[in-house]
Tab-separated table of N, CA and C in Angstrom:
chain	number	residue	atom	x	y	z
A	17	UNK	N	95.737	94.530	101.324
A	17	UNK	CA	94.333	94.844	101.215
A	17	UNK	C	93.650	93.761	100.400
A	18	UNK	N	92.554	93.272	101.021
A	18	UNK	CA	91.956	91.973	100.489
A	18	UNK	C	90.323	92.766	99.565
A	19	UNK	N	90.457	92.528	98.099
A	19	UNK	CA	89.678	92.581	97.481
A	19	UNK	C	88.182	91.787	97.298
A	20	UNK	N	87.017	92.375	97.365
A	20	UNK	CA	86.484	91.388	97.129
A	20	UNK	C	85.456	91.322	96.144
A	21	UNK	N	85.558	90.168	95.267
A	21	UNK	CA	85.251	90.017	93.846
A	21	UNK	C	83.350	90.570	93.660
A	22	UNK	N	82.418	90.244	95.103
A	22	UNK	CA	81.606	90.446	94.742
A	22	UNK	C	80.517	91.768	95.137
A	23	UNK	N	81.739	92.504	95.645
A	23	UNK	CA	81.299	94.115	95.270
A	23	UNK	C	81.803	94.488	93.726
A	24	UNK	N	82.643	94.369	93.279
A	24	UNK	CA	82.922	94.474	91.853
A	24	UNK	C	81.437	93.855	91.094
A	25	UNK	N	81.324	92.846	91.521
A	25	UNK	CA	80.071	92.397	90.413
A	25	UNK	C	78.752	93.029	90.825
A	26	UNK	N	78.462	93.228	92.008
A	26	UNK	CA	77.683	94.527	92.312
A	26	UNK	C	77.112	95.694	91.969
A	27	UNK	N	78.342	96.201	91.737
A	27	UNK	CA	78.862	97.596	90.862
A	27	UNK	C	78.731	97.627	89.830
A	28	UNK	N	79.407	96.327	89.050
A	28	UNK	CA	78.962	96.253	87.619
A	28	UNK	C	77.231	95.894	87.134
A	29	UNK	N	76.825	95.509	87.870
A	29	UNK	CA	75.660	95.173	87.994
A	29	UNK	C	74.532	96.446	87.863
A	30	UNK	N	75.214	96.932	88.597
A	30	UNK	CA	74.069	98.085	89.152
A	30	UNK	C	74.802	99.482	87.706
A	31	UNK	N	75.627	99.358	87.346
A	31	UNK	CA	76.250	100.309	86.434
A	31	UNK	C	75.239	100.134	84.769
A	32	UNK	N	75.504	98.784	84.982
A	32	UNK	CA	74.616	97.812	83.258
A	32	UNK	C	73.443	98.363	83.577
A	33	UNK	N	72.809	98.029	84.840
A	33	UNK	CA	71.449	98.589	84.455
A	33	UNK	C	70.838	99.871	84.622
A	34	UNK	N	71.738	100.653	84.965
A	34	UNK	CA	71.526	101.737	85.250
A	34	UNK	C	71.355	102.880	83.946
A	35	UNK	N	72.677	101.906	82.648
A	35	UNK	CA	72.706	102.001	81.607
A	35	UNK	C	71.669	102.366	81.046
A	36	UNK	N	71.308	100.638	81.066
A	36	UNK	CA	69.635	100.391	80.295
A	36	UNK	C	68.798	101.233	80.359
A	37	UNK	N	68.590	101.438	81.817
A	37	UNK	CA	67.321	101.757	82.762
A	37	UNK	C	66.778	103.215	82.371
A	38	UNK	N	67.947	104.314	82.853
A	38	UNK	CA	67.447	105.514	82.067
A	38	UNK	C	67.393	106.124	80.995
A	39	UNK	N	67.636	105.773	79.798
A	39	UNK	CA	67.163	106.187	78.491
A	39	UNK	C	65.314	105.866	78.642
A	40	UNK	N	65.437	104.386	78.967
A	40	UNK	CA	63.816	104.098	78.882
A	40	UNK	C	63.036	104.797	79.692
A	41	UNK	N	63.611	105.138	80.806
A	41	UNK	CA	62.450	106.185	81.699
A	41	UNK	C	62.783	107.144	81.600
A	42	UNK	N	64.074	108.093	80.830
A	42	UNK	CA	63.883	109.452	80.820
A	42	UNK	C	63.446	110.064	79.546
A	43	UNK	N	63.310	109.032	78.348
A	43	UNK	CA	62.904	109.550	77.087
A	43	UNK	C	61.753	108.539	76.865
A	44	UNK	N	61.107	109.308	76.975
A	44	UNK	CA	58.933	108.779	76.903
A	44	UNK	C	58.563	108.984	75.174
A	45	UNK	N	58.768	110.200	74.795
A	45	UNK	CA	58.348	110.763	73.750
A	45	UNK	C	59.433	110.054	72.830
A	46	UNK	N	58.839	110.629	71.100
A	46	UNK	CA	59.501	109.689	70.128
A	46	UNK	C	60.561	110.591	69.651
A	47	UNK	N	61.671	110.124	69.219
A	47	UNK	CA	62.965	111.039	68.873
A	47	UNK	C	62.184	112.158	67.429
A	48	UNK	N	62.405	112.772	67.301
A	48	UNK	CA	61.850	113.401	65.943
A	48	UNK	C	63.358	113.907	65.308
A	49	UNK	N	64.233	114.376	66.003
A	49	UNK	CA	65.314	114.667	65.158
A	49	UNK	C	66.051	113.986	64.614
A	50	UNK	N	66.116	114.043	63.315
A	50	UNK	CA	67.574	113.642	62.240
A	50	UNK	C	68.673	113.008	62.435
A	51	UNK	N	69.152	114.078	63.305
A	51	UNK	CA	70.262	113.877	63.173
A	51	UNK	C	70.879	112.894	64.247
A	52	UNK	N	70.087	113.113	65.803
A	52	UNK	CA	70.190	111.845	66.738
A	52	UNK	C	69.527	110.194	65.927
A	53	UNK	N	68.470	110.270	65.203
A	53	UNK	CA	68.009	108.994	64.658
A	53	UNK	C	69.132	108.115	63.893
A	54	UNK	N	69.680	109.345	62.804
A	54	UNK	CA	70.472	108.592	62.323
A	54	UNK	C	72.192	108.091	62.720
A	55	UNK	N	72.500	109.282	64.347
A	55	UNK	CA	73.049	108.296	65.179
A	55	UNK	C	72.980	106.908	65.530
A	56	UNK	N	71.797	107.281	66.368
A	56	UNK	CA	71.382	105.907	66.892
A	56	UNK	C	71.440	103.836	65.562
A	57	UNK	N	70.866	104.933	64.385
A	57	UNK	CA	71.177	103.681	63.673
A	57	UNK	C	72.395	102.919	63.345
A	58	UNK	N	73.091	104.338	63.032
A	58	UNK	CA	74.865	103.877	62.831
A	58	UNK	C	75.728	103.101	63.874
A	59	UNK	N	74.944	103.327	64.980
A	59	UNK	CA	75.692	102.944	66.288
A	59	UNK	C	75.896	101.360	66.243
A	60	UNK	N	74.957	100.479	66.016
A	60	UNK	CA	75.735	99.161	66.353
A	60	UNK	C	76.183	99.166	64.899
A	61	UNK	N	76.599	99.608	63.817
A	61	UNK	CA	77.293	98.828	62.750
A	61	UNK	C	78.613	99.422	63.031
A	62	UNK	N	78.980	100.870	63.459
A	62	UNK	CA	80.336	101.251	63.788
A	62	UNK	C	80.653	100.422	65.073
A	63	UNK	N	80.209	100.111	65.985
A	63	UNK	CA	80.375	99.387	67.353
A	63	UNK	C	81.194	97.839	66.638
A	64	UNK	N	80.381	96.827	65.726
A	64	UNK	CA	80.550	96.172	65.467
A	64	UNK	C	81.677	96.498	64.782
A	65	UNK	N	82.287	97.352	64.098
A	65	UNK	CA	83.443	97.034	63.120
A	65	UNK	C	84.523	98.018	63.942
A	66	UNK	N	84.534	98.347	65.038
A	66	UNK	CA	85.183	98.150	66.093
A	66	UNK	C	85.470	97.296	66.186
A	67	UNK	N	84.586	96.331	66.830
A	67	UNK	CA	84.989	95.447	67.713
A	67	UNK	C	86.127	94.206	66.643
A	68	UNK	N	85.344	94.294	65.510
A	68	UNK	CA	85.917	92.946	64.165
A	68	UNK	C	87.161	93.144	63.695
A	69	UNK	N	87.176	94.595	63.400
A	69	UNK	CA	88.433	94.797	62.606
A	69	UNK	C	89.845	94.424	63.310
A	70	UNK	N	90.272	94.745	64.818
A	70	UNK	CA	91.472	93.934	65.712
A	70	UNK	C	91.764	92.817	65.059
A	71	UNK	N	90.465	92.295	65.474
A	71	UNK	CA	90.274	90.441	65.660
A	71	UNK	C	90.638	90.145	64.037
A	72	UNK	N	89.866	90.584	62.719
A	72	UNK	CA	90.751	90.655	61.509
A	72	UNK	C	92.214	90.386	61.481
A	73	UNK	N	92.783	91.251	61.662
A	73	UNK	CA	93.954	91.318	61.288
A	73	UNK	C	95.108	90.795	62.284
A	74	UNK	N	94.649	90.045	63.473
A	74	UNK	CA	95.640	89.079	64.342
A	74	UNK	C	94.490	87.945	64.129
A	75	UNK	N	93.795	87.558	63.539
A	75	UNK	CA	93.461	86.290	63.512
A	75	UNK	C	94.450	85.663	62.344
A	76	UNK	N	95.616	85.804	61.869
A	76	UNK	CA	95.922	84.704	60.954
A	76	UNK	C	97.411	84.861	61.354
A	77	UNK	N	98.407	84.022	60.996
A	77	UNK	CA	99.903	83.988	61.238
A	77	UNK	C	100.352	85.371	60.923
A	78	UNK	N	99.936	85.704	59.637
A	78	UNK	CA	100.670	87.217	59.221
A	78	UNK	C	100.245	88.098	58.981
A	79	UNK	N	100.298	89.253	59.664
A	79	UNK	CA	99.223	90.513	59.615
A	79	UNK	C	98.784	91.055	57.386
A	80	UNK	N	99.956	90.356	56.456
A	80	UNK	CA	99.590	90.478	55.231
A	80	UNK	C	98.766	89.458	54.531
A	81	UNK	N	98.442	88.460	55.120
A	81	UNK	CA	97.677	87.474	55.027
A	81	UNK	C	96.114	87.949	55.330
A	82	UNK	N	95.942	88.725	56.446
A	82	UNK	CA	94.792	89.022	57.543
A	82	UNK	C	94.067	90.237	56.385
A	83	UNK	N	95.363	91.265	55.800
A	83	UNK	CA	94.771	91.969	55.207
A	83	UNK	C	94.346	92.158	53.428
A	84	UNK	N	94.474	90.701	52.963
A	84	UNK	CA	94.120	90.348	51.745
A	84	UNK	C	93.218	89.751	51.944
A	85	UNK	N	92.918	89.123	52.945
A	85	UNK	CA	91.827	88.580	53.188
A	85	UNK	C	90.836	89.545	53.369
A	86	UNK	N	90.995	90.675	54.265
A	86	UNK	CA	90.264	91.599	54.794
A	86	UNK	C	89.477	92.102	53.505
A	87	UNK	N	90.727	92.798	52.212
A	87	UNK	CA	90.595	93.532	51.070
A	87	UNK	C	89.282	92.731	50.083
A	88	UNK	N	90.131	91.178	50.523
A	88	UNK	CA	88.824	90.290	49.172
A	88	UNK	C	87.177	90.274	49.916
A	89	UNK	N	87.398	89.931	51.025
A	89	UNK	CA	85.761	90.363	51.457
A	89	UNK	C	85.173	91.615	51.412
A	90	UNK	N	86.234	92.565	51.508
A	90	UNK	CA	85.497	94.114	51.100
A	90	UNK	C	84.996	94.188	49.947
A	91	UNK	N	85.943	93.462	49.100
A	91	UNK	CA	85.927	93.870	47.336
A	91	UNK	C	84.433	92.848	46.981
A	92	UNK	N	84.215	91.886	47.609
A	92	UNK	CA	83.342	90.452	47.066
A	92	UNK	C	82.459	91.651	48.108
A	93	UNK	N	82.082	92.000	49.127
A	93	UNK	CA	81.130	92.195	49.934
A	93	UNK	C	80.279	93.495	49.248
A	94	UNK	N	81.382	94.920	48.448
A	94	UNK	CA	80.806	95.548	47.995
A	94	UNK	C	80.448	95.530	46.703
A	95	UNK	N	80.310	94.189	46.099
A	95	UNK	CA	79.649	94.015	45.089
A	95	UNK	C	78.428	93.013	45.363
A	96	UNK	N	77.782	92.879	46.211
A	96	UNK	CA	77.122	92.345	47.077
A	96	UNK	C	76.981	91.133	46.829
A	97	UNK	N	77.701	89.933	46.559
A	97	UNK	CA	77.958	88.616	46.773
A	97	UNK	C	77.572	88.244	48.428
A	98	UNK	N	76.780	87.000	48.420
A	98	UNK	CA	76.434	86.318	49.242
A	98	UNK	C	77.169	85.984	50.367
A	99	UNK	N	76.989	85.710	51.721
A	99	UNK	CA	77.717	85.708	52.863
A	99	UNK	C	78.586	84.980	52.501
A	100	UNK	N	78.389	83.889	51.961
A	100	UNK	CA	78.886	82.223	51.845
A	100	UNK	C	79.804	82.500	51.256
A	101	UNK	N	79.709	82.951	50.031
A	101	UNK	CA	80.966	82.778	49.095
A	101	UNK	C	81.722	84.315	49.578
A	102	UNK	N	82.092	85.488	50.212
A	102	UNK	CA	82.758	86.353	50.716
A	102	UNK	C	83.099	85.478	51.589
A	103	UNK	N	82.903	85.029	53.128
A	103	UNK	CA	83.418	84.460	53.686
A	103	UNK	C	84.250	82.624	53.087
A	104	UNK	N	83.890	82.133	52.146
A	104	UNK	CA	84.714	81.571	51.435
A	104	UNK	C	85.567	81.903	50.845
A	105	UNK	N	85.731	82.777	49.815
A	105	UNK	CA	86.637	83.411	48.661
A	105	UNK	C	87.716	84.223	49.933
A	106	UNK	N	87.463	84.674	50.768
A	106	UNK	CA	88.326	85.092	51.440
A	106	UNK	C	88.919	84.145	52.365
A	107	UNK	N	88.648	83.266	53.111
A	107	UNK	CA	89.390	82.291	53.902
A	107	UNK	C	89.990	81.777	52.678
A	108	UNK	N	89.970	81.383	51.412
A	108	UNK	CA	90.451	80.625	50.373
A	108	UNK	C	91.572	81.574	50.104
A	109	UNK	N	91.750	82.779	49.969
A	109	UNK	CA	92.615	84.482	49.480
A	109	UNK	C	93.663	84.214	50.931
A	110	UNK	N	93.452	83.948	52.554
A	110	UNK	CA	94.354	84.199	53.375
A	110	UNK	C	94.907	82.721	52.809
A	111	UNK	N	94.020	81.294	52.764
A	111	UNK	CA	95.059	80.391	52.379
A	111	UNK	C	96.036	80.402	51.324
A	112	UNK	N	95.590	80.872	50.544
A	112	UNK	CA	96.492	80.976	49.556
A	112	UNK	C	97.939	82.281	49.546
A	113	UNK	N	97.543	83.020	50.364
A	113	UNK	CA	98.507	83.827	50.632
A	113	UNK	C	99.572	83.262	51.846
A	114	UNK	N	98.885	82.540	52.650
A	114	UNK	CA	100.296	82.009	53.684
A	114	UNK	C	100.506	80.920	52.963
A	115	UNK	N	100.112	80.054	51.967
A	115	UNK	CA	100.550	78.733	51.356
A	115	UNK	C	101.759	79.824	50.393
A	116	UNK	N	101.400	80.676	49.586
A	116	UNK	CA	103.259	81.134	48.917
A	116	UNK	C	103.904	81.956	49.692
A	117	UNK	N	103.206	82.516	50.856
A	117	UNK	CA	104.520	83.046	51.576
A	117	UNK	C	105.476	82.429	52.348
A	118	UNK	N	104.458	80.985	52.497
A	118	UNK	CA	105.239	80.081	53.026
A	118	UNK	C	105.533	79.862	54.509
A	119	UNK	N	103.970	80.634	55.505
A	119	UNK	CA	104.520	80.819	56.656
A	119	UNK	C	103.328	80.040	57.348
């Protein structure tokens, strides 16, 4: 059976916007409830740390490397230090952890 690639993209096509499409034309009026609003806000920051946290912890040789690194940007991030130096102090925390583990 011969597949063909551009009914798949079709489909996907018509699925994405179909996505989009009806929230905007079936909700006219403004949300007033609570408890959906403050869904909706949470939604891309849990989406996003989905998607990061994998990629964290197989981005470096050793999954104990990935997660000291992980720990020092939490620790530098919730004391609210600047992008620059969290994402420094922590690439500097995984180097220094595979430089004595030695891997």
């Amino acid at each position: 059976m011969e597949h063909n690639i551009y009914i798949y993209i079709l489909i996907m096509a018509g699925v994405t916007y179909l996505i989009r499409m009806l929230p905007l034309t079936l909700i006219r009026k403004e949300i007033k409830s609570t408890y959906i609003k403050s869904f909706l806000y949470y939604v891309p920051y849990a989406t996003l740390a989905v998607m990061t946290f994998p990629a964290i912890l197989s981005a470096t040789a050793n999954i104990w490397s990935a997660a000291v690194g992980f720990a020092v940007a939490l620790i530098l991030a919730y004391q609210k230090k600047s992008l620059i130096s969290v994402s420094l102090i922590s690439c500097a925390s995984v180097f220094l952890v595979e430089l004595i583990t030695g891997i």
